[in-house]
Amino acid sequence: MKTIKKTILNASATDPNKILPMKYKWAREFYKQGVANNWVPEEVIMQNDVETWKSTKGLSDDERRLIMWNMGFFSTAESLTANNIVLSMYRHITNPECRQYLLRQAYEEAVHTDTFIYCCDTLGLDPDKVYSMYNEIPSIKAKDDFVVNMTKSILDENFSTKGAINIQRFVHDLVGFYIIMEGIFFYAGFVMMLSMLRQRKMVGVGEQFQFILRDESVHLAFGTELIKTIFAENPEVLTKEFADTIRVDILTGVELEYAYAKDCLPHGILGLQADTILQYLQYIADRRLERIGFKKEFGSKNPFPWMSEIIDLRKEKNFFETRVTEYQTGSLSWD
Ligand code: FE
Ligand code: MN
């Protein structure tokens, strides 16, 4: 019997229904990690947040702005990511263990989308306002437009991954969503919202972001593994020119995220300054570059070592005292 060589892309005879025997064990590991991290937004009690949000004293205008900007960016970024998985990536990645992970990730993106519905409902945010911010706030729109433009070509119905140029287009999409969207554009927001959590302000919203961060760090890990494997299987695509394109895109991502951070945080609050966030973005960009086999760019030190501690926490650790172990059932309304 002829053995068929399994590859991520363009395997002439990959049977997407034949998951065993498995070649890419990492895809399986990430799948299990996703399952082990399972959560839903209703697990987090929002009572204190609702009181703080509705009180005139609880938060400064700058703190409210920071929260609203992050609601505005994340509420729509999650579905942009989900759509890219389902409409673009899933068609071209025929390997069954990778598809299994993509199904899990798509579900997690649905949970994240649900989180912002839950936040709007509990806090009583104006949904029209929150869900228009990605068109109306220039620093948010610039990030979304950048990723969408990087990834447009593979949405074409006739797109196929045959040939080096098309594989490059496909990898470009992966870099756009996994490295830049999930690996850089989410991180200024994570730092801001988790800084609030550390100062015990809007603890429920902060915990929601903490759960999302933990999921996103697995998405990013899967994405970098996928990119590395595609490079290893198709070494001809990694030309100097293509490597430069990717590098420039990642560095542009850092600039756009810095502009967003300055817009969220026009004045330093919560012990945070946009410039310190830039240093953090440079630090994580270096790590993203290294993880896909590139040289680092900045050599910046991590100004927020507590971020890595949070990423590594397991759910069972019951990390904050407000952490609830029982599901809230029934109404989303606290009034
Ligand atoms: Fe997400
Ligand atoms: Mn994600």
JSON list of N, CA and C and ligand atoms in Angstrom, two decimals, residues 78 81 108-109 112 182 186 212 216 219, ligand 1:
[
{"chain": "A", "resi": 78, "resn": "GLU", "atom": "N", "xyz": [-12.78, 39.74, 18.00]},
{"chain": "A", "resi": 78, "resn": "GLU", "atom": "CA", "xyz": [-13.02, 38.32, 18.21]},
{"chain": "A", "resi": 78, "resn": "GLU", "atom": "C", "xyz": [-13.76, 37.70, 17.03]},
{"chain": "A", "resi": 81, "resn": "THR", "atom": "N", "xyz": [-11.58, 37.43, 13.89]},
{"chain": "A", "resi": 81, "resn": "THR", "atom": "CA", "xyz": [-10.70, 36.27, 13.99]},
{"chain": "A", "resi": 81, "resn": "THR", "atom": "C", "xyz": [-11.47, 34.98, 13.68]},
{"chain": "A", "resi": 108, "resn": "GLU", "atom": "N", "xyz": [-13.80, 28.76, 20.87]},
{"chain": "A", "resi": 108, "resn": "GLU", "atom": "CA", "xyz": [-13.30, 29.71, 21.87]},
{"chain": "A", "resi": 108, "resn": "GLU", "atom": "C", "xyz": [-13.55, 31.15, 21.43]},
{"chain": "A", "resi": 109, "resn": "GLU", "atom": "N", "xyz": [-13.41, 31.41, 20.13]},
{"chain": "A", "resi": 109, "resn": "GLU", "atom": "CA", "xyz": [-13.69, 32.77, 19.66]},
{"chain": "A", "resi": 109, "resn": "GLU", "atom": "C", "xyz": [-15.17, 33.10, 19.86]},
{"chain": "A", "resi": 112, "resn": "HIS", "atom": "N", "xyz": [-15.48, 34.10, 23.35]},
{"chain": "A", "resi": 112, "resn": "HIS", "atom": "CA", "xyz": [-14.97, 35.46, 23.55]},
{"chain": "A", "resi": 112, "resn": "HIS", "atom": "C", "xyz": [-15.99, 36.49, 23.05]},
{"chain": "A", "resi": 182, "resn": "GLU", "atom": "N", "xyz": [-3.68, 38.37, 17.16]},
{"chain": "A", "resi": 182, "resn": "GLU", "atom": "CA", "xyz": [-3.79, 37.72, 18.46]},
{"chain": "A", "resi": 182, "resn": "GLU", "atom": "C", "xyz": [-2.51, 37.86, 19.30]},
{"chain": "A", "resi": 186, "resn": "PHE", "atom": "N", "xyz": [-3.77, 42.32, 20.69]},
{"chain": "A", "resi": 186, "resn": "PHE", "atom": "CA", "xyz": [-4.54, 42.06, 21.90]},
{"chain": "A", "resi": 186, "resn": "PHE", "atom": "C", "xyz": [-3.78, 42.47, 23.17]},
{"chain": "A", "resi": 212, "resn": "ILE", "atom": "N", "xyz": [-9.58, 35.24, 28.62]},
{"chain": "A", "resi": 212, "resn": "ILE", "atom": "CA", "xyz": [-9.34, 35.39, 27.18]},
{"chain": "A", "resi": 212, "resn": "ILE", "atom": "C", "xyz": [-7.85, 35.33, 26.89]},
{"chain": "A", "resi": 216, "resn": "GLU", "atom": "N", "xyz": [-5.95, 32.97, 24.31]},
{"chain": "A", "resi": 216, "resn": "GLU", "atom": "CA", "xyz": [-5.22, 33.56, 23.19]},
{"chain": "A", "resi": 216, "resn": "GLU", "atom": "C", "xyz": [-3.77, 33.10, 23.17]},
{"chain": "A", "resi": 219, "resn": "HIS", "atom": "N", "xyz": [-3.80, 30.02, 21.24]},
{"chain": "A", "resi": 219, "resn": "HIS", "atom": "CA", "xyz": [-4.01, 30.29, 19.81]},
{"chain": "A", "resi": 219, "resn": "HIS", "atom": "C", "xyz": [-2.70, 30.72, 19.16]},
{"chain": "B", "resi": 1, "resn": "FE", "atom": "FE", "xyz": [-10.28, 35.37, 20.99]}
]
